[in-house]
Coordinates of C-alpha atoms in Angstrom, one line a residue:
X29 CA 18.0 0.4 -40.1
X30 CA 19.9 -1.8 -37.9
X31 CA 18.4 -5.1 -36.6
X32 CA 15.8 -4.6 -33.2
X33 CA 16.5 -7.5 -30.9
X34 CA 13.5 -8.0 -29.0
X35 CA 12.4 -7.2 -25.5
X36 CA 9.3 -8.9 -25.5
X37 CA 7.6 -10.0 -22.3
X38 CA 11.0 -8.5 -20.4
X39 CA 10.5 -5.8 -17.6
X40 CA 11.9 -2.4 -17.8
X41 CA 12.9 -1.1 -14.3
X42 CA 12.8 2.7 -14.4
X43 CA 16.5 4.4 -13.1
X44 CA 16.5 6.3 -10.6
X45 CA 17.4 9.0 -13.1
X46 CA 14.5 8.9 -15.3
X47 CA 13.0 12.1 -14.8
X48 CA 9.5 11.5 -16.6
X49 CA 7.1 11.5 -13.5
X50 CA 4.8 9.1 -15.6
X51 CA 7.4 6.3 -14.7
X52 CA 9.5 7.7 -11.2
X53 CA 10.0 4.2 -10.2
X54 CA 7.8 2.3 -13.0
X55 CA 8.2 -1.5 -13.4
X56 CA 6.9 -2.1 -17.2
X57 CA 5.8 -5.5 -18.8
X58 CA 7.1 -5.2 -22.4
X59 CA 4.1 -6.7 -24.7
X60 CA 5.4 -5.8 -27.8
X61 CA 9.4 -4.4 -29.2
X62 CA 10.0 -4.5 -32.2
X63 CA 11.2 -2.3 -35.6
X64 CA 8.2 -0.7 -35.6
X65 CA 8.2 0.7 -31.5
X66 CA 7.4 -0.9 -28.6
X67 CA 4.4 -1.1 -26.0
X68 CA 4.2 -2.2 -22.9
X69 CA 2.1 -1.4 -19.1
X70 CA 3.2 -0.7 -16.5
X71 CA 2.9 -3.1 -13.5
X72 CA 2.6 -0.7 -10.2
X73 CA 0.2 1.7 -10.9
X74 CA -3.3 0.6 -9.2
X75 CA -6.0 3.2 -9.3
X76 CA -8.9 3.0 -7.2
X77 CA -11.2 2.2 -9.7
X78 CA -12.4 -1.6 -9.4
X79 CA -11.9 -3.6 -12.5
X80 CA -15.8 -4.2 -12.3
X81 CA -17.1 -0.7 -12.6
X82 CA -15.5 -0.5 -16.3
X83 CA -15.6 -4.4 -17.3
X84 CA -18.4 -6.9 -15.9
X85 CA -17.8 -9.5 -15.7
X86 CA -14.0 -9.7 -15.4
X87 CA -13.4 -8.1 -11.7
X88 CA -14.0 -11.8 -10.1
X89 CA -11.0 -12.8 -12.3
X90 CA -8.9 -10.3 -11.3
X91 CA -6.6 -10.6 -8.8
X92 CA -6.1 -8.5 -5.8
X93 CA -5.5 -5.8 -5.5
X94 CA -8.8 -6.3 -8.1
X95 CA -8.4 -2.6 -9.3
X96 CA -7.5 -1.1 -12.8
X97 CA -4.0 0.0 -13.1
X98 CA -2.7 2.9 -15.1
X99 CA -1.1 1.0 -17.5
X100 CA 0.9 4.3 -18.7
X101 CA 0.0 7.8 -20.0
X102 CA -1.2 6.6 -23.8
X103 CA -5.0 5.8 -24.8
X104 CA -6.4 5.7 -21.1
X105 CA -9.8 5.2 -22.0
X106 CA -8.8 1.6 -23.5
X107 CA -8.2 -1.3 -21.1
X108 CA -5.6 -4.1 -21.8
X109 CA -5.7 -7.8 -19.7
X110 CA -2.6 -9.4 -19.2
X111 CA -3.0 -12.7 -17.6
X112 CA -0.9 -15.9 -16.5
X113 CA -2.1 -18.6 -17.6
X114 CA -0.5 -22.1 -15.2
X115 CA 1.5 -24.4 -17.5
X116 CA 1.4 -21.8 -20.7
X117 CA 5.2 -21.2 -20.3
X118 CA 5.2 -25.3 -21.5
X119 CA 4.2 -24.3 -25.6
X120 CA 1.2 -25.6 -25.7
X121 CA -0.9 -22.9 -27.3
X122 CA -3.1 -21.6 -24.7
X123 CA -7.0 -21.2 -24.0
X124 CA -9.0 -19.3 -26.8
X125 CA -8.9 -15.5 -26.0
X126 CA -5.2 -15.5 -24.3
X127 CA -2.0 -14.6 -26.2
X128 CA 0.8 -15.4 -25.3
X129 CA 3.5 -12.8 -24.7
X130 CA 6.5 -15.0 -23.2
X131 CA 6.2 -17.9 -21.0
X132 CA 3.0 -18.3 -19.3
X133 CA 2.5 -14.3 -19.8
X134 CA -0.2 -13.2 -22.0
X135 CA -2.9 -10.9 -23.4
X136 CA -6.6 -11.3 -23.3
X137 CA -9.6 -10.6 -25.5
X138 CA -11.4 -8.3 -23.3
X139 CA -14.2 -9.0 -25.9
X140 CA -14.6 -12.2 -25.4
X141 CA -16.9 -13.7 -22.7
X142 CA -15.1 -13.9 -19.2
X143 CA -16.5 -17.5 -18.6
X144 CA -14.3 -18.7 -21.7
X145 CA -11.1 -18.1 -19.9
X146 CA -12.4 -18.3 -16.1
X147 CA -10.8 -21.7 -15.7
X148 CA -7.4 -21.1 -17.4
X149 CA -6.4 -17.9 -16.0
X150 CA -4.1 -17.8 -13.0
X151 CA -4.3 -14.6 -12.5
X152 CA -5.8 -11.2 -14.4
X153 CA -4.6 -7.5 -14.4
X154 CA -6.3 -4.8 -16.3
X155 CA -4.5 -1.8 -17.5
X156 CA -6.0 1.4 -18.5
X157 CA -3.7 2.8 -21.1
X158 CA -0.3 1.7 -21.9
X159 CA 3.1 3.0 -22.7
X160 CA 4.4 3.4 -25.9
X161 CA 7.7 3.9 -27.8
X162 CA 8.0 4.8 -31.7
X163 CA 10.6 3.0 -33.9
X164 CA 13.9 3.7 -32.0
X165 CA 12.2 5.9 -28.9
X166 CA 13.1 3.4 -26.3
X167 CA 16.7 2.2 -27.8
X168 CA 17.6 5.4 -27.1
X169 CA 16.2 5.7 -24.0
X170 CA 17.9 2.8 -22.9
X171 CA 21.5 4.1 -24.2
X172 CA 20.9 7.4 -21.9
X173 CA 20.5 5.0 -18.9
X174 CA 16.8 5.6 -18.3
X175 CA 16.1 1.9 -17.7
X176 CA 17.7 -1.6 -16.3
X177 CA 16.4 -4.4 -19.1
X178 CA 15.4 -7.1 -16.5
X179 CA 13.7 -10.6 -17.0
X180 CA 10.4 -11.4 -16.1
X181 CA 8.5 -13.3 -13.9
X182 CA 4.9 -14.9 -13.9
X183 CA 4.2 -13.5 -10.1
X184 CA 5.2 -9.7 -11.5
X185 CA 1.7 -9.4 -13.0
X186 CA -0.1 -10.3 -10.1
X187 CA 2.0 -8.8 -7.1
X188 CA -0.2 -8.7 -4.6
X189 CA 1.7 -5.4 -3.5
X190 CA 2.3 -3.3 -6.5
X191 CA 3.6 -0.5 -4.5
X192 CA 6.6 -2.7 -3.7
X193 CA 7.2 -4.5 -6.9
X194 CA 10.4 -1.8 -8.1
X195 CA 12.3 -2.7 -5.2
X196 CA 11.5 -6.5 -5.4
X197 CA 12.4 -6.8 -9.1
X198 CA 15.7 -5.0 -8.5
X199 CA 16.8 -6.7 -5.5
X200 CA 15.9 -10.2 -6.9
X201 CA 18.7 -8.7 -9.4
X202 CA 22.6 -10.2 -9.2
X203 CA 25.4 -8.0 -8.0
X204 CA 25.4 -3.9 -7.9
X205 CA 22.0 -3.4 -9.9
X206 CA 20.5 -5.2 -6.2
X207 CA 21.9 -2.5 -4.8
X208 CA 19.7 0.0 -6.2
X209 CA 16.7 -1.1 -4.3
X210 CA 17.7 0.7 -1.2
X211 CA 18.0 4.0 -3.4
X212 CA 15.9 6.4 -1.4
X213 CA 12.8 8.1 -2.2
X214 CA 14.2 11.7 -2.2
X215 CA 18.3 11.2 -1.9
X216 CA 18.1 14.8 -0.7
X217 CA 16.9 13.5 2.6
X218 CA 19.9 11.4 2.9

């Protein structure tokens, strides 16, 4: 098997040509990519649901919108946090309960007790399910052209408007891949 490099704690931006409606215009946090498959949740799905009506305690550290998202279409009735944690991108190891994905991105024990972390966190998503890959899934999805491989930013987790995050990742973007942002919603309109 050939050598995986890693993806971790990178986006993936979906292409307008992905036709999986689970991720028409999906901005996904990588969390894991390896040789073994990758997983990852996606950033702009907010459901109504407010974080504390499935996790007390942790809705006053979420940030707003303070809803679960729909982390993907895998294991919805499990919750992930991913959280920022200020000055965690400097190596230090981070506050008990967070792990660090990449940079100052990382996950938290949704076991442990909310007031461990309360002070660290910078800001807190929950996800409801994720999405996942098996060994080679996503490679290959990325050779048909189904997603632009895009670095990551601390503020991504947290947009404060999720339903705009696809076209601010890609216009933050250098040359022609900027351009995609304006894509339309239905090109048949155009």
């Amino acid at each position: 098997m050939t050598e995986v490099s890693s993806l971790t704690g990178r986006l993936l931006v979906a292409t307008p040509a992905l036709a999986d409606p689970n991720f028409d215009r999906a901005v996904v946090l990588l969390l894991d990519h390896d040789e073994e498959g990758s997983l990852g949740v996606v950033l702009n799905r907010p459901t109504p649901v407010d974080v504390n009506d499935i996790l007390e305690g942790w809705g006053d550290l979420a940030g707003e919108p303070g809803v679960v998202f729909q982390g993907g279409p895998v294991s919805l009735d499990s919750a992930l946090g991913v959280a920022v944690v200020p000055g965690g991108a400097s190596g230090e190891g981070g506050p008990l309960g967070w792990r660090r994905v990449r940079g100052a991105i990382g996950l938290v024990d949704l076991e442990a007790p909310p007031q461990l972390l309360a002070s660290a966190l910078g800001s807190l998503r929950i996800f409801a399910g994720y999405a996942g890959w098996g060994p080679g899934q996503l490679e290959d999805e990325l050779v048909d052209g189904a997603w632009y491989v895009v670095e990551s930013e601390p503020g991504d987790v947290s947009s404060p408007c999720p339903e705009r995050l696809w076209r601010e990742v890609l216009r933050r973007q250098r040359g022609e891949l900027a351009m995609v942002a304006t894509y339309p919603d239905d090109p048949s309109l155009n």
